[in-house]
XYZ file of C-alpha atoms in Angstrom:
131
model
C 101.964 -15.183 168.440
C 98.305 -13.711 168.727
C 95.557 -13.756 166.579
C 93.489 -11.063 165.354
C 90.459 -11.447 164.400
C 89.666 -10.539 160.699
C 87.201 -12.353 157.970
C 88.548 -15.271 156.583
C 87.431 -13.683 153.290
C 87.286 -10.031 151.771
C 83.980 -9.276 152.307
C 81.118 -5.793 151.366
C 83.672 -3.309 154.208
C 87.230 -4.553 152.325
C 85.704 -4.009 148.956
C 84.416 -0.229 147.381
C 81.401 -0.068 146.079
C 80.922 -0.405 141.925
C 78.710 -0.295 139.247
C 79.174 -4.315 138.762
C 79.330 -5.041 142.692
C 76.211 -3.491 142.243
C 74.407 -4.511 138.804
C 74.970 -8.254 140.152
C 72.995 -7.207 143.824
C 70.841 -5.358 141.821
C 70.386 -8.898 139.237
C 69.497 -10.987 142.449
C 67.612 -8.707 143.983
C 65.164 -8.423 140.930
C 64.725 -12.179 140.003
C 63.420 -12.453 143.760
C 61.178 -9.342 143.102
C 59.964 -11.139 140.210
C 59.157 -14.733 141.835
C 57.373 -12.661 144.308
C 55.785 -10.083 141.514
C 54.415 -13.542 139.620
C 52.120 -13.749 142.663
C 50.431 -10.980 141.406
C 50.338 -12.277 137.237
C 48.961 -15.050 139.694
C 46.294 -12.627 141.867
C 44.917 -11.235 138.027
C 44.947 -14.569 135.796
C 42.697 -16.028 138.884
C 40.559 -12.836 138.844
C 39.956 -13.123 135.685
C 38.525 -16.381 136.219
C 36.630 -15.883 138.494
C 34.430 -13.403 136.457
C 33.821 -9.902 136.163
C 33.590 -8.882 139.404
C 36.610 -10.223 141.249
C 38.479 -8.992 137.901
C 36.648 -5.186 138.095
C 39.126 -5.448 142.111
C 41.480 -6.312 140.272
C 41.742 -3.797 138.365
C 40.795 -1.428 140.757
C 44.077 -2.063 142.830
C 46.445 -2.379 140.150
C 45.067 0.566 138.751
C 45.226 2.741 142.050
C 48.589 5.101 142.799
C 50.071 1.761 144.716
C 49.415 -0.786 142.478
C 50.815 1.356 139.442
C 53.758 1.919 140.863
C 53.669 -1.580 142.505
C 52.906 -2.748 138.216
C 56.282 0.147 137.508
C 58.974 -1.131 139.660
C 57.866 -4.888 138.767
C 57.980 -3.703 135.226
C 61.611 -1.771 135.935
C 62.771 -5.167 136.972
C 61.371 -7.506 134.659
C 63.337 -5.118 132.452
C 66.820 -5.180 134.294
C 66.832 -8.639 135.020
C 66.486 -9.789 131.427
C 69.029 -7.468 130.282
C 71.211 -8.147 132.874
C 70.338 -11.842 132.073
C 71.543 -11.482 128.083
C 74.860 -9.577 129.811
C 75.939 -12.652 131.653
C 75.005 -14.764 128.920
C 77.230 -12.744 126.666
C 80.041 -13.592 129.537
C 79.219 -17.060 129.876
C 80.821 -17.073 125.891
C 83.727 -15.895 126.774
C 83.215 -12.281 126.196
C 83.763 -9.006 127.744
C 86.012 -9.812 130.531
C 88.248 -6.756 130.008
C 87.399 -4.308 133.499
C 86.153 -1.394 130.748
C 84.349 -3.649 128.905
C 82.444 -4.791 132.711
C 81.381 -1.443 133.140
C 79.928 -0.756 130.425
C 77.731 -3.904 129.917
C 77.112 -2.987 133.648
C 76.427 0.670 132.623
C 74.329 -0.804 130.055
C 71.712 -3.063 132.113
C 71.050 -0.031 134.054
C 70.307 2.485 131.270
C 69.126 -0.256 128.991
C 66.915 -1.303 130.950
C 65.296 2.391 132.755
C 65.225 3.696 128.523
C 63.223 -0.150 127.930
C 60.539 1.119 131.083
C 60.169 4.560 129.652
C 59.325 3.055 126.134
C 57.249 0.828 127.298
C 54.893 2.849 129.827
C 55.053 5.934 127.370
C 53.682 3.209 124.546
C 51.468 1.701 126.840
C 50.221 4.819 128.632
C 49.075 6.508 124.639
C 47.976 3.552 123.826
C 44.868 3.939 126.100
C 44.529 7.058 126.909
C 46.367 7.409 129.854
C 48.204 10.072 128.687
C-alpha cells in the first residue's frame, strides 16, 4: 500500500482565514511587540533618571515621525492585547463559545482597540496642543 505524504494535523494551508484565527495570531504578535516595547519604556525611564541631556535625546527620538509611529503602534498593541485578553478571560469563564459569539467578540477586539487608541491619541494631542 502506497503512503501519501500529508501533514499530521491540519495546518494553515487547510483552513481558510477567519477573523477568529487572525485575532488569535494578532494577540500573540502584540504580546511579543509589547515585550519588545517595554525596552523602549525602560530606555525612557533610564534617560529620565540620567538627567536633562539624556531625557532630551529620548524625547527627540520619541517625538520624531518614526518615533511617533512606534509609539502609536505600541499603544495599539497595548489596547488590542488588553481588550482581546479580556475576551479570553470571558471565554475562560465558559462564556461566548458559540460561533456567532466568537466572531462578534473578535470584531469587538479589533474595532474596540482602534477606537480606544484613536480616542487616547486625540486626547493626548489636544491636551498638549499638538492638534
